[in-house]
Amino acid sequence: MISPQQVEEMIKAKLPDAQIQVQDLTGGGDHYQVTVVSSQFSDKGLVQQHQLIYAALQQAMSSEAIHALALKTYTPEAWQNSH
C-alpha cells in the first residue's frame, strides 16, 4: 500500500514545479487517479507527459504498490482553460 502523499512526493521528485492532486479511487491504497499540472509538459504530447509520470512512479508500479493509475496531465495554460 502506498499513500496519496507518497505518490505526490515521487512525482514532485521528478517534476518539482508540479501541482498534484491524488485521489484514492477504492480506499485500498493501490488504485489512484492523479492530476498533474506542470510547465514541463509544455512541449510534450500526451503520451510523453504520461511517460514522465510513469517514470516518476516506476518503483511503485513495478512492485505493484500501485495496481491501477488514471492520469490527467495539463500544462498550466491548459489547466486554466479547462476551469
JSON list of C-alpha atoms in Angstrom, two decimals:
[
{"chain": "A", "resi": 1, "resn": "MET", "atom": "CA", "xyz": [0.00, 0.00, 0.00]},
{"chain": "A", "resi": 2, "resn": "ILE", "atom": "CA", "xyz": [1.17, 3.50, -0.79]},
{"chain": "A", "resi": 3, "resn": "SER", "atom": "CA", "xyz": [-0.28, 6.76, 0.49]},
{"chain": "A", "resi": 4, "resn": "PRO", "atom": "CA", "xyz": [-1.50, 9.64, -1.69]},
{"chain": "A", "resi": 5, "resn": "GLN", "atom": "CA", "xyz": [1.24, 11.77, -0.07]},
{"chain": "A", "resi": 6, "resn": "GLN", "atom": "CA", "xyz": [3.90, 9.27, -1.16]},
{"chain": "A", "resi": 7, "resn": "VAL", "atom": "CA", "xyz": [2.55, 9.33, -4.72]},
{"chain": "A", "resi": 8, "resn": "GLU", "atom": "CA", "xyz": [2.73, 13.13, -4.70]},
{"chain": "A", "resi": 9, "resn": "GLU", "atom": "CA", "xyz": [6.28, 13.12, -3.31]},
{"chain": "A", "resi": 10, "resn": "MET", "atom": "CA", "xyz": [7.50, 10.71, -6.01]},
{"chain": "A", "resi": 11, "resn": "ILE", "atom": "CA", "xyz": [6.07, 12.89, -8.77]},
{"chain": "A", "resi": 12, "resn": "LYS", "atom": "CA", "xyz": [7.46, 16.08, -7.17]},
{"chain": "A", "resi": 13, "resn": "ALA", "atom": "CA", "xyz": [10.93, 14.48, -7.15]},
{"chain": "A", "resi": 14, "resn": "LYS", "atom": "CA", "xyz": [10.82, 14.35, -10.97]},
{"chain": "A", "resi": 15, "resn": "LEU", "atom": "CA", "xyz": [8.63, 17.41, -11.62]},
{"chain": "A", "resi": 16, "resn": "PRO", "atom": "CA", "xyz": [9.40, 19.92, -8.83]},
{"chain": "A", "resi": 17, "resn": "ASP", "atom": "CA", "xyz": [7.08, 22.60, -10.23]},
{"chain": "A", "resi": 18, "resn": "ALA", "atom": "CA", "xyz": [4.08, 20.26, -10.46]},
{"chain": "A", "resi": 19, "resn": "GLN", "atom": "CA", "xyz": [0.72, 20.89, -8.86]},
{"chain": "A", "resi": 20, "resn": "ILE", "atom": "CA", "xyz": [-0.63, 17.46, -8.00]},
{"chain": "A", "resi": 21, "resn": "GLN", "atom": "CA", "xyz": [-3.99, 16.07, -6.92]},
{"chain": "A", "resi": 22, "resn": "VAL", "atom": "CA", "xyz": [-4.10, 12.42, -5.87]},
{"chain": "A", "resi": 23, "resn": "GLN", "atom": "CA", "xyz": [-7.37, 10.53, -5.36]},
{"chain": "A", "resi": 24, "resn": "ASP", "atom": "CA", "xyz": [-7.57, 7.02, -3.93]},
{"chain": "A", "resi": 25, "resn": "LEU", "atom": "CA", "xyz": [-10.34, 5.54, -6.09]},
{"chain": "A", "resi": 26, "resn": "THR", "atom": "CA", "xyz": [-11.08, 2.45, -3.98]},
{"chain": "A", "resi": 27, "resn": "GLY", "atom": "CA", "xyz": [-9.82, 3.28, -0.48]},
{"chain": "A", "resi": 28, "resn": "GLY", "atom": "CA", "xyz": [-7.34, 0.41, -0.73]},
{"chain": "A", "resi": 29, "resn": "GLY", "atom": "CA", "xyz": [-4.24, 2.49, -1.43]},
{"chain": "A", "resi": 30, "resn": "ASP", "atom": "CA", "xyz": [-3.45, 0.89, -4.78]},
{"chain": "A", "resi": 31, "resn": "HIS", "atom": "CA", "xyz": [-5.91, 2.43, -7.30]},
{"chain": "A", "resi": 32, "resn": "TYR", "atom": "CA", "xyz": [-5.26, 6.12, -7.90]},
{"chain": "A", "resi": 33, "resn": "GLN", "atom": "CA", "xyz": [-6.36, 8.95, -10.11]},
{"chain": "A", "resi": 34, "resn": "VAL", "atom": "CA", "xyz": [-3.65, 11.58, -10.39]},
{"chain": "A", "resi": 35, "resn": "THR", "atom": "CA", "xyz": [-3.99, 15.04, -11.90]},
{"chain": "A", "resi": 36, "resn": "VAL", "atom": "CA", "xyz": [-0.70, 16.81, -12.61]},
{"chain": "A", "resi": 37, "resn": "VAL", "atom": "CA", "xyz": [-0.16, 20.37, -13.83]},
{"chain": "A", "resi": 38, "resn": "SER", "atom": "CA", "xyz": [3.41, 21.15, -14.87]},
{"chain": "A", "resi": 39, "resn": "SER", "atom": "CA", "xyz": [5.20, 23.56, -17.17]},
{"chain": "A", "resi": 40, "resn": "GLN", "atom": "CA", "xyz": [7.47, 20.64, -18.13]},
{"chain": "A", "resi": 41, "resn": "PHE", "atom": "CA", "xyz": [4.57, 19.29, -20.21]},
{"chain": "A", "resi": 42, "resn": "SER", "atom": "CA", "xyz": [4.58, 22.37, -22.48]},
{"chain": "A", "resi": 43, "resn": "ASP", "atom": "CA", "xyz": [6.49, 20.90, -25.42]},
{"chain": "A", "resi": 44, "resn": "LYS", "atom": "CA", "xyz": [5.32, 17.30, -24.98]},
{"chain": "A", "resi": 45, "resn": "GLY", "atom": "CA", "xyz": [2.43, 15.28, -26.33]},
{"chain": "A", "resi": 46, "resn": "LEU", "atom": "CA", "xyz": [0.03, 13.41, -24.07]},
{"chain": "A", "resi": 47, "resn": "VAL", "atom": "CA", "xyz": [1.95, 10.11, -24.27]},
{"chain": "A", "resi": 48, "resn": "GLN", "atom": "CA", "xyz": [5.23, 11.85, -23.36]},
{"chain": "A", "resi": 49, "resn": "GLN", "atom": "CA", "xyz": [3.52, 13.62, -20.45]},
{"chain": "A", "resi": 50, "resn": "HIS", "atom": "CA", "xyz": [2.21, 10.32, -19.11]},
{"chain": "A", "resi": 51, "resn": "GLN", "atom": "CA", "xyz": [5.62, 8.68, -19.59]},
{"chain": "A", "resi": 52, "resn": "LEU", "atom": "CA", "xyz": [7.12, 11.31, -17.28]},
{"chain": "A", "resi": 53, "resn": "ILE", "atom": "CA", "xyz": [4.62, 10.38, -14.57]},
{"chain": "A", "resi": 54, "resn": "TYR", "atom": "CA", "xyz": [5.13, 6.65, -15.07]},
{"chain": "A", "resi": 55, "resn": "ALA", "atom": "CA", "xyz": [8.90, 7.18, -14.80]},
{"chain": "A", "resi": 56, "resn": "ALA", "atom": "CA", "xyz": [8.42, 9.02, -11.51]},
{"chain": "A", "resi": 57, "resn": "LEU", "atom": "CA", "xyz": [6.25, 6.19, -10.17]},
{"chain": "A", "resi": 58, "resn": "GLN", "atom": "CA", "xyz": [8.17, 3.32, -11.75]},
{"chain": "A", "resi": 59, "resn": "GLN", "atom": "CA", "xyz": [9.27, 1.70, -8.49]},
{"chain": "A", "resi": 60, "resn": "ALA", "atom": "CA", "xyz": [5.75, 1.74, -7.02]},
{"chain": "A", "resi": 61, "resn": "MET", "atom": "CA", "xyz": [4.25, 0.49, -10.29]},
{"chain": "A", "resi": 62, "resn": "SER", "atom": "CA", "xyz": [6.75, -2.36, -10.79]},
{"chain": "A", "resi": 63, "resn": "SER", "atom": "CA", "xyz": [6.33, -3.58, -7.20]},
{"chain": "A", "resi": 64, "resn": "GLU", "atom": "CA", "xyz": [2.54, -3.36, -7.68]},
{"chain": "A", "resi": 65, "resn": "ALA", "atom": "CA", "xyz": [2.21, -0.99, -4.71]},
{"chain": "A", "resi": 66, "resn": "ILE", "atom": "CA", "xyz": [0.17, 0.93, -7.29]},
{"chain": "A", "resi": 67, "resn": "HIS", "atom": "CA", "xyz": [-2.05, -1.51, -9.12]},
{"chain": "A", "resi": 68, "resn": "ALA", "atom": "CA", "xyz": [-4.04, 0.96, -11.26]},
{"chain": "A", "resi": 69, "resn": "LEU", "atom": "CA", "xyz": [-3.33, 4.55, -12.23]},
{"chain": "A", "resi": 70, "resn": "ALA", "atom": "CA", "xyz": [-5.56, 7.00, -14.08]},
{"chain": "A", "resi": 71, "resn": "LEU", "atom": "CA", "xyz": [-3.69, 10.10, -15.26]},
{"chain": "A", "resi": 72, "resn": "LYS", "atom": "CA", "xyz": [-4.77, 13.58, -16.23]},
{"chain": "A", "resi": 73, "resn": "THR", "atom": "CA", "xyz": [-1.95, 15.88, -17.26]},
{"chain": "A", "resi": 74, "resn": "TYR", "atom": "CA", "xyz": [-2.07, 19.57, -18.11]},
{"chain": "A", "resi": 75, "resn": "THR", "atom": "CA", "xyz": [0.22, 22.45, -18.88]},
{"chain": "A", "resi": 76, "resn": "PRO", "atom": "CA", "xyz": [-0.54, 25.46, -16.67]},
{"chain": "A", "resi": 77, "resn": "GLU", "atom": "CA", "xyz": [-2.23, 27.15, -19.65]},
{"chain": "A", "resi": 78, "resn": "ALA", "atom": "CA", "xyz": [-4.38, 24.12, -20.47]},
{"chain": "A", "resi": 79, "resn": "TRP", "atom": "CA", "xyz": [-5.34, 23.82, -16.78]},
{"chain": "A", "resi": 80, "resn": "GLN", "atom": "CA", "xyz": [-6.51, 27.44, -16.68]},
{"chain": "A", "resi": 81, "resn": "ASN", "atom": "CA", "xyz": [-8.52, 26.95, -19.88]},
{"chain": "A", "resi": 82, "resn": "SER", "atom": "CA", "xyz": [-10.18, 23.80, -18.54]},
{"chain": "A", "resi": 83, "resn": "HIS", "atom": "CA", "xyz": [-11.59, 25.52, -15.44]}
]
